[in-house]
mmCIF file of C-alpha atoms in Angstrom:
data_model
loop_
_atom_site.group_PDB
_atom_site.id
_atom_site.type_symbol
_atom_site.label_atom_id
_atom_site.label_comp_id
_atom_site.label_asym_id
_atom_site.label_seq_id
_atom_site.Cartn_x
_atom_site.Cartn_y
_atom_site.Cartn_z
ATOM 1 C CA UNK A 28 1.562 -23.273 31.906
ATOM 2 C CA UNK A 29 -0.995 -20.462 31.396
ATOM 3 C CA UNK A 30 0.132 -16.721 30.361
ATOM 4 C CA UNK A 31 -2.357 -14.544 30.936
ATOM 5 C CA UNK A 32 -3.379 -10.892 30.177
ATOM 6 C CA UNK A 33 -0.490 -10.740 27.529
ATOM 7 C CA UNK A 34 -1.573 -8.807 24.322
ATOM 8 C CA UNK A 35 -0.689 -11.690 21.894
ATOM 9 C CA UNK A 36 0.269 -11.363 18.122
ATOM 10 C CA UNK A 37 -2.481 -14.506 16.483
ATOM 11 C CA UNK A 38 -2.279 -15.687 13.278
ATOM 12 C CA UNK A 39 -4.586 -13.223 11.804
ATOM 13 C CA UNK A 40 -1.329 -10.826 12.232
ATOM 14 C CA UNK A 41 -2.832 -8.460 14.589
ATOM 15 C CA UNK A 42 -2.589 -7.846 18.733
ATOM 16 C CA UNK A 43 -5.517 -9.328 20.544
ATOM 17 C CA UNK A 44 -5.898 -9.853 24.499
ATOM 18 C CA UNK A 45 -6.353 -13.509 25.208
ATOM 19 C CA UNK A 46 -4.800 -16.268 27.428
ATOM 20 C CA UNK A 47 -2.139 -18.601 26.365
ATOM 21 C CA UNK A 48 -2.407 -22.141 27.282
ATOM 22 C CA UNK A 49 1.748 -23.473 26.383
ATOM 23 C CA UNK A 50 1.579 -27.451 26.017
ATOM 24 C CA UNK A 51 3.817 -28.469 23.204
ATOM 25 C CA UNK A 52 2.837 -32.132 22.205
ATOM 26 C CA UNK A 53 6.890 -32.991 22.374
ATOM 27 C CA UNK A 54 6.604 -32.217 26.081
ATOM 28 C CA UNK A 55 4.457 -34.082 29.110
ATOM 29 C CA UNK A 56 2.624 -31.361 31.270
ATOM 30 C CA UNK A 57 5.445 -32.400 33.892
ATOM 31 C CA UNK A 58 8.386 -30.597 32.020
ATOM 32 C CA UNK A 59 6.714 -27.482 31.721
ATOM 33 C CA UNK A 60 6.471 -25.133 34.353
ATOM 34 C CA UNK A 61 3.169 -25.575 36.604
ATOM 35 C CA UNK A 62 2.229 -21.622 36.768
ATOM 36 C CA UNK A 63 0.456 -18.833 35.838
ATOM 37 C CA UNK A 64 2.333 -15.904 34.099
ATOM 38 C CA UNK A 65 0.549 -12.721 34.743
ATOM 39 C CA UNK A 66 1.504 -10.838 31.526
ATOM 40 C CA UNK A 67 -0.375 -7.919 32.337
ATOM 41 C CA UNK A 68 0.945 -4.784 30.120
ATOM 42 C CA UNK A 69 3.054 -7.031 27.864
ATOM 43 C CA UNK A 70 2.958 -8.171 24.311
ATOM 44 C CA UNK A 71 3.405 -11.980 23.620
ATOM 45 C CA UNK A 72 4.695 -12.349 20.488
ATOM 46 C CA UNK A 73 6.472 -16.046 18.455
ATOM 47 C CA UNK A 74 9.434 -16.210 18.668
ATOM 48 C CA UNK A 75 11.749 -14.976 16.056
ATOM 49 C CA UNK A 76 13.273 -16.354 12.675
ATOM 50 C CA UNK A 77 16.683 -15.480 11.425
ATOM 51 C CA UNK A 78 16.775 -17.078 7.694
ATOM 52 C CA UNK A 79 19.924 -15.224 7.050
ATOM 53 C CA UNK A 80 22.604 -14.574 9.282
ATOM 54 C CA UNK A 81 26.083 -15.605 9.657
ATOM 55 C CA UNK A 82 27.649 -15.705 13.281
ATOM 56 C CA UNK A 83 27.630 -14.159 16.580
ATOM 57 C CA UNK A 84 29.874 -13.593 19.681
ATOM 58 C CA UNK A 85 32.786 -14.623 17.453
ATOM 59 C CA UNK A 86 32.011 -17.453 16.267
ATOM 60 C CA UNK A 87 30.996 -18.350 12.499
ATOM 61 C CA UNK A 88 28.540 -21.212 10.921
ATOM 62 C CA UNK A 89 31.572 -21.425 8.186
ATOM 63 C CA UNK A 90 33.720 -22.796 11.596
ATOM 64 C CA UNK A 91 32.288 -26.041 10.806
ATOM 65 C CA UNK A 92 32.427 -26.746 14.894
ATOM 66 C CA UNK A 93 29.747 -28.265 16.819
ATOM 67 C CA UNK A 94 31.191 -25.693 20.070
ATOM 68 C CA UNK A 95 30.823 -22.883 17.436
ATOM 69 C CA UNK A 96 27.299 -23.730 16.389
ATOM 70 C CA UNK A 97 25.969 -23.778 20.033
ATOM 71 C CA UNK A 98 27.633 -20.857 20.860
ATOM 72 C CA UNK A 99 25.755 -19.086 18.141
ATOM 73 C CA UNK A 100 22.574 -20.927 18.918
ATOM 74 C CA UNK A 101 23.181 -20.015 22.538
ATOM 75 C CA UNK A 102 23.170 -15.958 21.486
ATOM 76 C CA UNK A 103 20.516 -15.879 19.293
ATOM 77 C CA UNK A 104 18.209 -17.837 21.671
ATOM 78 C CA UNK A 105 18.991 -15.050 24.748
ATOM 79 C CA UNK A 106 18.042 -12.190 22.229
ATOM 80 C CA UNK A 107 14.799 -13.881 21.122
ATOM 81 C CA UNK A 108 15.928 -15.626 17.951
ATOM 82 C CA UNK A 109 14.444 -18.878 18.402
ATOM 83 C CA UNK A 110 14.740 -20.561 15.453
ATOM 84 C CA UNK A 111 17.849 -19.822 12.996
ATOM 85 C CA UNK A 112 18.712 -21.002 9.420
ATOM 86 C CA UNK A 113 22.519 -19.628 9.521
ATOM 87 C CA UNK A 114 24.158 -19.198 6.193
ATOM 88 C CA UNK A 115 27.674 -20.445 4.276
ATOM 89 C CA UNK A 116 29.763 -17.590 2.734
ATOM 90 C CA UNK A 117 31.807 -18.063 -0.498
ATOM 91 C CA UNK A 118 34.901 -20.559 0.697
ATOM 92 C CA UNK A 119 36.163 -23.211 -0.737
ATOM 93 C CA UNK A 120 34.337 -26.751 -1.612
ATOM 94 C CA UNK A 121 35.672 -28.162 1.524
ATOM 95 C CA UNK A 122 34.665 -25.342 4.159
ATOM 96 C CA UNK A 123 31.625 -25.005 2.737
ATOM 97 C CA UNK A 124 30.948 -28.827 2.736
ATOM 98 C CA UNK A 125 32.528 -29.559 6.689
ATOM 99 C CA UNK A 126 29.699 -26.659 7.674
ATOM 100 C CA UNK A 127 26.889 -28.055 5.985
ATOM 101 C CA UNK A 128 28.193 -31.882 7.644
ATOM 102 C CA UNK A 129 28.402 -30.334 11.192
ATOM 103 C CA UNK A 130 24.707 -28.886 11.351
ATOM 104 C CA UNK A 131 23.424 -32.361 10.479
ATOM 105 C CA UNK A 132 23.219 -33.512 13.320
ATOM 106 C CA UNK A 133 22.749 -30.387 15.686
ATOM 107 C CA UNK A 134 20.728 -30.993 18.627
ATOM 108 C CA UNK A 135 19.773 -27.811 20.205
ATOM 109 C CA UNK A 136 20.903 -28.086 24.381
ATOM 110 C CA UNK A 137 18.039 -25.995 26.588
ATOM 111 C CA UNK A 138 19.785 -22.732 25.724
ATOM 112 C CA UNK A 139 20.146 -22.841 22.361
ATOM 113 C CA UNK A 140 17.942 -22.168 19.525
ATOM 114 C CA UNK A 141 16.581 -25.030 17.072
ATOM 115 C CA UNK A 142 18.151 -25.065 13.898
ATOM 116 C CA UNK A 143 15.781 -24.929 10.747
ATOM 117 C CA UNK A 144 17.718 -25.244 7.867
ATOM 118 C CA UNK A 145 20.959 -23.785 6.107
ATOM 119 C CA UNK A 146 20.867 -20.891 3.888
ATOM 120 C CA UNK A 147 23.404 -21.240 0.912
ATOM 121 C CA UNK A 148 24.495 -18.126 0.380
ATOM 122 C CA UNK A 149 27.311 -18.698 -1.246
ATOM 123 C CA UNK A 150 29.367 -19.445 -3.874
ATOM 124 C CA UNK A 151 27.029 -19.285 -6.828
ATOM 125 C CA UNK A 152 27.438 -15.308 -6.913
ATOM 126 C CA UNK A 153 28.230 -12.665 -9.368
ATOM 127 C CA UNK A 154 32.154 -12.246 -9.183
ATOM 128 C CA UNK A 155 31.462 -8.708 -9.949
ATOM 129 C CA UNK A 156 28.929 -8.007 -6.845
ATOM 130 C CA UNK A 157 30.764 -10.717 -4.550
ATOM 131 C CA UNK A 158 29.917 -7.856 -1.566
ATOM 132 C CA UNK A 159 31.821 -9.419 1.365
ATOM 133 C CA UNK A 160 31.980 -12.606 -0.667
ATOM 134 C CA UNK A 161 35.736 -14.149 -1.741
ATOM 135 C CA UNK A 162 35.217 -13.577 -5.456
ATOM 136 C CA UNK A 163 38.861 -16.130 -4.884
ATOM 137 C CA UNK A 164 35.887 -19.101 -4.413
ATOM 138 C CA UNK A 165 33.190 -18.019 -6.546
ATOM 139 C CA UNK A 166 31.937 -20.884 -8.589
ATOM 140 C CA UNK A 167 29.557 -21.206 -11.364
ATOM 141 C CA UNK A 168 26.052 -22.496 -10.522
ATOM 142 C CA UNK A 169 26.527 -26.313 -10.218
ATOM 143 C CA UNK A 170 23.527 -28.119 -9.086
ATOM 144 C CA UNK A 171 25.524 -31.504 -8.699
ATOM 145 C CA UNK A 172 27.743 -29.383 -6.154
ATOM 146 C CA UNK A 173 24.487 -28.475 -4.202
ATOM 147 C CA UNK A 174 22.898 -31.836 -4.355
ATOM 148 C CA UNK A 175 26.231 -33.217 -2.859
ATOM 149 C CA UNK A 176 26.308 -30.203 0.711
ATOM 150 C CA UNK A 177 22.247 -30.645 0.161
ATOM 151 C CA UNK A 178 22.750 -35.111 1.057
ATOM 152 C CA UNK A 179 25.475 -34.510 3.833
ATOM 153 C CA UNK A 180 23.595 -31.628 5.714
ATOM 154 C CA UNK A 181 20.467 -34.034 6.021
ATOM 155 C CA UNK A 182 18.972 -31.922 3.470
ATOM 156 C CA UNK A 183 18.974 -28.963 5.478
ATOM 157 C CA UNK A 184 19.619 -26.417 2.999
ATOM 158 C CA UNK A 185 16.424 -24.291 2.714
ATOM 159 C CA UNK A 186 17.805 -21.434 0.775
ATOM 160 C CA UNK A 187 19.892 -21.352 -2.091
ATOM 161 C CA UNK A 188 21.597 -18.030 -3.839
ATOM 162 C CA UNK A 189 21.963 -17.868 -6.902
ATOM 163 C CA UNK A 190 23.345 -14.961 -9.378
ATOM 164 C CA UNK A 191 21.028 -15.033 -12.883
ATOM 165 C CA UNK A 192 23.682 -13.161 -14.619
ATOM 166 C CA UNK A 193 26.215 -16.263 -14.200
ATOM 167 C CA UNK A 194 26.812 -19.204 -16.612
ATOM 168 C CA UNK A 195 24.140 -21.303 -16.688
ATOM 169 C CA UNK A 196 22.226 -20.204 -13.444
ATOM 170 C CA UNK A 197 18.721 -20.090 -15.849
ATOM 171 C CA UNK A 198 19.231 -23.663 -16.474
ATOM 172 C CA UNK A 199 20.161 -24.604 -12.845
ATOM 173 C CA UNK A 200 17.254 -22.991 -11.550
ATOM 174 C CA UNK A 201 14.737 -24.701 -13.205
ATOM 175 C CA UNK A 202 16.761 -27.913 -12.249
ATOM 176 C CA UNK A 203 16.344 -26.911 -8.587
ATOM 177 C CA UNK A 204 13.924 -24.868 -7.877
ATOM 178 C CA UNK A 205 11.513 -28.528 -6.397
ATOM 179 C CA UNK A 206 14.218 -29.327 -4.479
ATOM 180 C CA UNK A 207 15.589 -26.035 -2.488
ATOM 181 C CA UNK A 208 14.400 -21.946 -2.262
ATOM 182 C CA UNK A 209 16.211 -20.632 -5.093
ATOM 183 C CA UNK A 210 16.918 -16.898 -4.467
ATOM 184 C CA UNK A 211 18.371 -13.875 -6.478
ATOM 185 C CA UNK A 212 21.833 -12.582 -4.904
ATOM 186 C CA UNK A 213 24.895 -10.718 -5.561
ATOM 187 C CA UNK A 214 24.121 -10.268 -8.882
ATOM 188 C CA UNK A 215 24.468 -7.568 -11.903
ATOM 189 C CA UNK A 216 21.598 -9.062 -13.635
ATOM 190 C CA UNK A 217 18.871 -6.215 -15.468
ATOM 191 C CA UNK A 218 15.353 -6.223 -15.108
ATOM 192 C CA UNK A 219 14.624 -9.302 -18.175
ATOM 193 C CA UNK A 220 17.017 -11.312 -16.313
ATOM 194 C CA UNK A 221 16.452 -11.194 -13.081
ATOM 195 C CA UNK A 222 12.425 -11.475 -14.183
ATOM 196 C CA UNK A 223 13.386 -14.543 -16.344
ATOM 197 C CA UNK A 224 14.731 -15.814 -13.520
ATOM 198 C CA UNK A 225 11.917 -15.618 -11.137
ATOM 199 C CA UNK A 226 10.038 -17.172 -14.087
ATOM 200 C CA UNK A 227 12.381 -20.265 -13.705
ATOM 201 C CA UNK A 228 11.649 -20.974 -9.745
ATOM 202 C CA UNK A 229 13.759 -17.951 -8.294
ATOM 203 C CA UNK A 230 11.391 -16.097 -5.822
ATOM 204 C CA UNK A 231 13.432 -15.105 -3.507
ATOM 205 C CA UNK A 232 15.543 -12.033 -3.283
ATOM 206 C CA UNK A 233 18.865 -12.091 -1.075
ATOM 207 C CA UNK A 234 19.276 -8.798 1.475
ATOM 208 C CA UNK A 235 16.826 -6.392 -0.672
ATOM 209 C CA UNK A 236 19.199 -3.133 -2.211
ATOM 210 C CA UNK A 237 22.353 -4.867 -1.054
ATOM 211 C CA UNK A 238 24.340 -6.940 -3.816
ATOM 212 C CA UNK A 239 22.614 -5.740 -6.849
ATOM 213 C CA UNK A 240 21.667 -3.112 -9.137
ATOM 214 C CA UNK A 241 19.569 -0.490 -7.825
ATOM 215 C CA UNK A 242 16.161 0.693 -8.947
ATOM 216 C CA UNK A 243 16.475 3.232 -11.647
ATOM 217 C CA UNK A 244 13.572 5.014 -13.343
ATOM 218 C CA UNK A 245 15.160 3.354 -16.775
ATOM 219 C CA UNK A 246 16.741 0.001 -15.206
ATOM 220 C CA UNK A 247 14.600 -1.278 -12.668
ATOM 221 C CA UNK A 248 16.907 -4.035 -12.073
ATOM 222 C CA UNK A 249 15.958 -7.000 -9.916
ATOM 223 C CA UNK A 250 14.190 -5.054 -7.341
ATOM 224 C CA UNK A 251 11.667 -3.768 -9.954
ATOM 225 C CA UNK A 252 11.316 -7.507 -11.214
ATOM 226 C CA UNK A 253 11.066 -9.257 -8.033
ATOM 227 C CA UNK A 254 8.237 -6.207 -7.319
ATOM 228 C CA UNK A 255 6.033 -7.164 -10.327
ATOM 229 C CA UNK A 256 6.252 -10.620 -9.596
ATOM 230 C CA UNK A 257 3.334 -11.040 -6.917
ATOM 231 C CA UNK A 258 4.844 -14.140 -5.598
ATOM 232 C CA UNK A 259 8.563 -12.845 -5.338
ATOM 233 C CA UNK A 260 9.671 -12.167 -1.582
ATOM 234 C CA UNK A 261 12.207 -10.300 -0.473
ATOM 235 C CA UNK A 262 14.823 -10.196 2.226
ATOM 236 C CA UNK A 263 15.963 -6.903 4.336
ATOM 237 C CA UNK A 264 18.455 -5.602 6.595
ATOM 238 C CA UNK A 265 16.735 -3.337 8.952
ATOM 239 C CA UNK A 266 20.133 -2.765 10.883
ATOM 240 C CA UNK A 267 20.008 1.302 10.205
ATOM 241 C CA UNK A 268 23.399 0.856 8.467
ATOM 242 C CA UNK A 269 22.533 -1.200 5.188
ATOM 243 C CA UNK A 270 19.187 0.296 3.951
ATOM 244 C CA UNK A 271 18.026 4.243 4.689
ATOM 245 C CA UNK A 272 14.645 4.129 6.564
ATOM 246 C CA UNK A 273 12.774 5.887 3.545
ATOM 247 C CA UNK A 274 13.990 2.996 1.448
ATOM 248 C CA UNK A 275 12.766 0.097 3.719
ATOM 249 C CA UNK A 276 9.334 1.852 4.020
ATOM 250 C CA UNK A 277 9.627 1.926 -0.125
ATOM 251 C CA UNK A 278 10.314 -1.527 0.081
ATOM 252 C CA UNK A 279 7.068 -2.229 2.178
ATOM 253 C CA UNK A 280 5.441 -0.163 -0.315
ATOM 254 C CA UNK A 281 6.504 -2.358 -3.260
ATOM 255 C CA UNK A 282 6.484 -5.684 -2.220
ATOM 256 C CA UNK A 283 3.699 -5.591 0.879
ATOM 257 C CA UNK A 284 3.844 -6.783 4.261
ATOM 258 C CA UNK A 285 3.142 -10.710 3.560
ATOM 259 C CA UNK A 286 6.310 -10.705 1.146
ATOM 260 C CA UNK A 287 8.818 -9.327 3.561
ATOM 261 C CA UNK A 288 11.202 -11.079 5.254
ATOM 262 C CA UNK A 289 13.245 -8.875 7.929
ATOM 263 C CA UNK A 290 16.870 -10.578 8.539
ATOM 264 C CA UNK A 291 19.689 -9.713 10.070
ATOM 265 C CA UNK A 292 22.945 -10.411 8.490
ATOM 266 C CA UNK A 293 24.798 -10.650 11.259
ATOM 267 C CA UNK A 294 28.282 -11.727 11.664
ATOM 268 C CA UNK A 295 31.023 -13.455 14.185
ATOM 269 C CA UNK A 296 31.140 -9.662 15.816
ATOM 270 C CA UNK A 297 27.555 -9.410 16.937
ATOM 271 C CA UNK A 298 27.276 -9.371 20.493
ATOM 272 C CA UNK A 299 30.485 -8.240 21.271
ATOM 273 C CA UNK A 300 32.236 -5.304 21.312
ATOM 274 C CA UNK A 301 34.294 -2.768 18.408
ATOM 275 C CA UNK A 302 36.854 -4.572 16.987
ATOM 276 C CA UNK A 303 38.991 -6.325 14.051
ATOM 277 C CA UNK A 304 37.003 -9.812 13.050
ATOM 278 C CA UNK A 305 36.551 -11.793 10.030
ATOM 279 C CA UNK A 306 33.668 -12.893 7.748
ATOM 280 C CA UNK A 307 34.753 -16.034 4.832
ATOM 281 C CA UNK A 308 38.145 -15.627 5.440
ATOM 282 C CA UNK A 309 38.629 -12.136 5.505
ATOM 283 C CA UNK A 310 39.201 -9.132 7.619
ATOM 284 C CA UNK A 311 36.429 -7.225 8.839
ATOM 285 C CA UNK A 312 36.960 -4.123 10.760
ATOM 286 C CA UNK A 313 33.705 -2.651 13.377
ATOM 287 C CA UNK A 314 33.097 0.234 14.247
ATOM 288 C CA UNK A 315 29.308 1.681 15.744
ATOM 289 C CA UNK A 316 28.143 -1.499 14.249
ATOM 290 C CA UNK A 317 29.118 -0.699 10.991
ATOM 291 C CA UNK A 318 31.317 -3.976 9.630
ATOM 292 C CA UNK A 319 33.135 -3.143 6.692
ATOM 293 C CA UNK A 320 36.398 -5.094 4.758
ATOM 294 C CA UNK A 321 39.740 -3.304 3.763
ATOM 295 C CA UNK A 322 38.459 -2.006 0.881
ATOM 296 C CA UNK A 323 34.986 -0.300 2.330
ATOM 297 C CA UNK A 324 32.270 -3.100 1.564
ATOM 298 C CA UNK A 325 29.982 -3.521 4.414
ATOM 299 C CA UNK A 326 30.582 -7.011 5.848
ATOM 300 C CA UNK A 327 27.271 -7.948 6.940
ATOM 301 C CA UNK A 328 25.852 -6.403 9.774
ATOM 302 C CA UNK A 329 26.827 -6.569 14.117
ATOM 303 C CA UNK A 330 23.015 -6.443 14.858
ATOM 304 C CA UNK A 331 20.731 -9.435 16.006
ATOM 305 C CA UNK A 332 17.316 -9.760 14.341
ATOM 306 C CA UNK A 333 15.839 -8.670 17.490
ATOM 307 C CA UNK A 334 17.412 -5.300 17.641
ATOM 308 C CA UNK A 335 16.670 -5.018 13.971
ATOM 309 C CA UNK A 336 13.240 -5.366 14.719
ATOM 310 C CA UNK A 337 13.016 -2.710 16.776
ATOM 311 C CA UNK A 338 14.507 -0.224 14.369
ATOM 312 C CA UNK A 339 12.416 -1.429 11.811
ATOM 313 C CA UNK A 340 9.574 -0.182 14.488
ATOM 314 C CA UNK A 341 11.129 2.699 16.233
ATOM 315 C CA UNK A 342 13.370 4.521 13.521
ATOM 316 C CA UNK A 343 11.875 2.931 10.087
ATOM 317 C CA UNK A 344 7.995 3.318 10.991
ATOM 318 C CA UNK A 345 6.995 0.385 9.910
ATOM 319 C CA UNK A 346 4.046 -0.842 12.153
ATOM 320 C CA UNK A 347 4.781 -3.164 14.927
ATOM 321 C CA UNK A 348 2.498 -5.827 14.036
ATOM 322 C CA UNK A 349 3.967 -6.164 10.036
ATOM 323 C CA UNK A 350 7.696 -6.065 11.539
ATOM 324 C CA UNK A 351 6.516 -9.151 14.223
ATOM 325 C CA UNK A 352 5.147 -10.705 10.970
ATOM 326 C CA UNK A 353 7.658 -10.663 8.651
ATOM 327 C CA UNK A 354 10.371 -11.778 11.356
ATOM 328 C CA UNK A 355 8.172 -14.799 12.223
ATOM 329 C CA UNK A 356 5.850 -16.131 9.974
ATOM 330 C CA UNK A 357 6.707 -14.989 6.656
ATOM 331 C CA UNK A 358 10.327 -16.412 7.559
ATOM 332 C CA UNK A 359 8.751 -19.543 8.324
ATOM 333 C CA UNK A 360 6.623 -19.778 5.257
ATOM 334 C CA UNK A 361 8.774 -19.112 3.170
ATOM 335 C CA UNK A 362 11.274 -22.106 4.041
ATOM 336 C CA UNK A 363 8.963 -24.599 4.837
ATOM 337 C CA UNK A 364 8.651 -24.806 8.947
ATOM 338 C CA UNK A 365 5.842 -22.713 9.421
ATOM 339 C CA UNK A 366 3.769 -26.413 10.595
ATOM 340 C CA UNK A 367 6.108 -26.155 13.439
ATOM 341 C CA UNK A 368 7.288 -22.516 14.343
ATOM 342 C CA UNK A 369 6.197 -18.625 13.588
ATOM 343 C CA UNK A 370 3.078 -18.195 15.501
ATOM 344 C CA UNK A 371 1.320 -18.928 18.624
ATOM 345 C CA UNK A 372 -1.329 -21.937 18.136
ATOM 346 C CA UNK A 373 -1.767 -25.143 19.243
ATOM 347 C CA UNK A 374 0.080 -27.896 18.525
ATOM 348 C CA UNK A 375 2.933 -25.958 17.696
ATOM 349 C CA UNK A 376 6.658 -25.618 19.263
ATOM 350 C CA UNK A 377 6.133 -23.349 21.932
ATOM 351 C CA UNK A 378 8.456 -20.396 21.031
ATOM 352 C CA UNK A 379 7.293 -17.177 22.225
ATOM 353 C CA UNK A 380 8.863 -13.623 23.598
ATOM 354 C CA UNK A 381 7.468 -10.852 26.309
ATOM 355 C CA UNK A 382 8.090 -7.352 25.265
ATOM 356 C CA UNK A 383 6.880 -4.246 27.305
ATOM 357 C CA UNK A 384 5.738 -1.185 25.869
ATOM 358 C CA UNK A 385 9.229 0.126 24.981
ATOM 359 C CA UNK A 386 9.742 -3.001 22.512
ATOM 360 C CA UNK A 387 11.893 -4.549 25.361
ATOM 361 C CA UNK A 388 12.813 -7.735 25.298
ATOM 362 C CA UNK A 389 11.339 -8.975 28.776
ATOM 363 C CA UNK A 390 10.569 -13.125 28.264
ATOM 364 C CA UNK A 391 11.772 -15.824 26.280
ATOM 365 C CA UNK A 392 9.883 -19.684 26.373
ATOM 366 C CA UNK A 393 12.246 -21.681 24.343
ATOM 367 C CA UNK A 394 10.894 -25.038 23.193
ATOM 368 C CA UNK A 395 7.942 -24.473 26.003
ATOM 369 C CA UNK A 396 10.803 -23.946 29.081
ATOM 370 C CA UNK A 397 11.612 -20.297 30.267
ATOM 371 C CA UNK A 398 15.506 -19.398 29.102
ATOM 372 C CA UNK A 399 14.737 -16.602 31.541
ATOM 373 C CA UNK A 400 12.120 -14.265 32.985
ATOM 374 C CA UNK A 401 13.246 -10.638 33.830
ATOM 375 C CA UNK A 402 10.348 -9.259 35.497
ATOM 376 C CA UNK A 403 7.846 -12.587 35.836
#
């Protein structure tokens, strides 16, 4: 398959015009569409990365259900999230065991989206910033725990979060930070923590501004630490609803374009319409894509990475060419699958998107096969 006239995103992170030859070396030149895809007027950009999300069109990783899984899969491949590293919420031991042991062996049908690892979100958290976590399950950092989910996932997890502030967590860190992404998350922990922390292996940060102290003049909490630490990354939400625009472009500011990693969030009610849903066991009420429990607490977000992509462009101003880049290849660097996925080259899986002007989604290839082709 040749695409040509597309103005493609290259691994220099910038738009240049050029041809795309798509032969993936997993597939014979006889499973690929034998065609030429005029592109003219379009950009061709990888396809996306969601390293943090929860669900879609009601269903939830934490179902622990194979039909669940691919249903989720399913969504986020239509909407241009190609690969996806779902994440566990703060349950108990045995939900959060049964979801790591179904996405072991996953195998993506043609509609679905590959699955590149599990983010462990919870339930080493901060009982006091559990968020939308149950602070019922919240457990303190136990790397034998891990190292159990880690073995029956197939060592899947890529991601783990965990709250410095918590007993232990220090220790734990260092124990783990060769074997899995250790990340700072729903946390209370000050600026010396948090930066003792990211000393030990943490260089992560979970959902930038959400979960943890702001950034005061006087106590520039974990945001200020993570900042200062050149190789600290950091996760955002660029839904509109968790983070005002002015302080995503601060974020940008801080931490630069090659340590942001744009994520969505999203739960079981993405996709669908307004409605009463739930998110780790409890009730999460939508309205205007605003997810929020009982008691106020915003419940992750109703918008795919795609869309939150496009608001990062659109509403946010941050420039089209960082938002493509830290939805693509930073994700992929920074868990480990960037050999395979999160740009366009050779030799690579061949996961790409058309968008038109507008920032519409026009194209998906998925795994070097067209899911479908609006205007093509």
């Amino acid at each position: 398959m040749k695409i040509i006239n597309a103005k493609v995103f290259t691994p220099a992170f910038t738009f240049t015009d050029k041809d795309i030859c798509v032969l993936h070396e997993k597939f014979s030149a006889d499973s690929l569409d034998n065609c030429v895809v005029d592109a003219n007027g379009l950009y061709a950009i990888p396809g996306l990365i969601d390293i943090h999300f929860h669900g879609a069109v009601g269903c939830d990783f934490m179902d622990g259900t194979k039909e669940s899984l691919r249903s989720i899969a399913a969504y986020e491949a239509s909407v241009g999230v190609t690969s996806i590293c779902p994440a566990t919420m703060t349950m108990s031991r045995e939900d959060i065991l049964k979801a790591c042991t179904n996405a072991r062996d996953f195998s993506p049908d043609v509609k679905c989206s590959s699955l590149v690892g599990i983010n462990m979100e919870g339930p080493f958290v901060s009982p006091h910033k559990a968020g939308a976590q149950n602070p019922v399950f919240v457990m303190k950092p136990d790397p034998e725990f891990f190292r159990k989910a880690q073995a029956l996932s197939g060592n899947k997890i890529k991601l783990l979060a965990v709250a410095p502030d918590t007993e232990n967590a220090l220790d734990v860190i260092a124990m783990l930070k060769n074997e899995v992404l250790c990340s700072i998350a729903h946390t209370c922990c000050d600026y010396d923590t948090a930066a003792r922390a990211i000393a030990a292996g943490a260089v992560h940060l979970t959902h930038l501004y959400n979960a943890m102290p702001p950034l005061h003049h006087r106590e520039p909490g974990p945001i200020g630490a993570g900042a200062d630490a050149k190789w600290c990354e950091a996760e955002i939400i660029c839904d509109g609803i968790h983070v005002h625009p002015a302080a995503v472009r601060a974020a940008f500011r801080l931490f630069g374009e090659d340590r942001m990693i744009l994520i969505s969030d999203s739960m079981m009610a993405c996709g669908l319409e307004d409605g009463v849903y739930t998110l780790g066991g409890q009730k999460v009420t939508v309205t205007d894509r605003k997810a929020l429990l009982d008691n106020g607490t915003l419940a992750g977000s109703a918008t795919n990475l795609f869309s939150c992509l496009k608001i990062a462009v659109r509403d946010m101003g941050i420039p089209f060419e960082t938002a493509v880049r830290c939805a693509t290849y930073n994700p992929a660097r920074s868990i480990k699958v960037l050999d395979t996925v999160g740009t366009i080259e050779n030799g690579k899986q061949a996961d790409l998107l058309l968008l038109d002007e507008n920032l519409d989604l026009k194209a998906v290839l998925l795994r070097g096969k067209w899911l479908f082709k609006e205007i093509l």
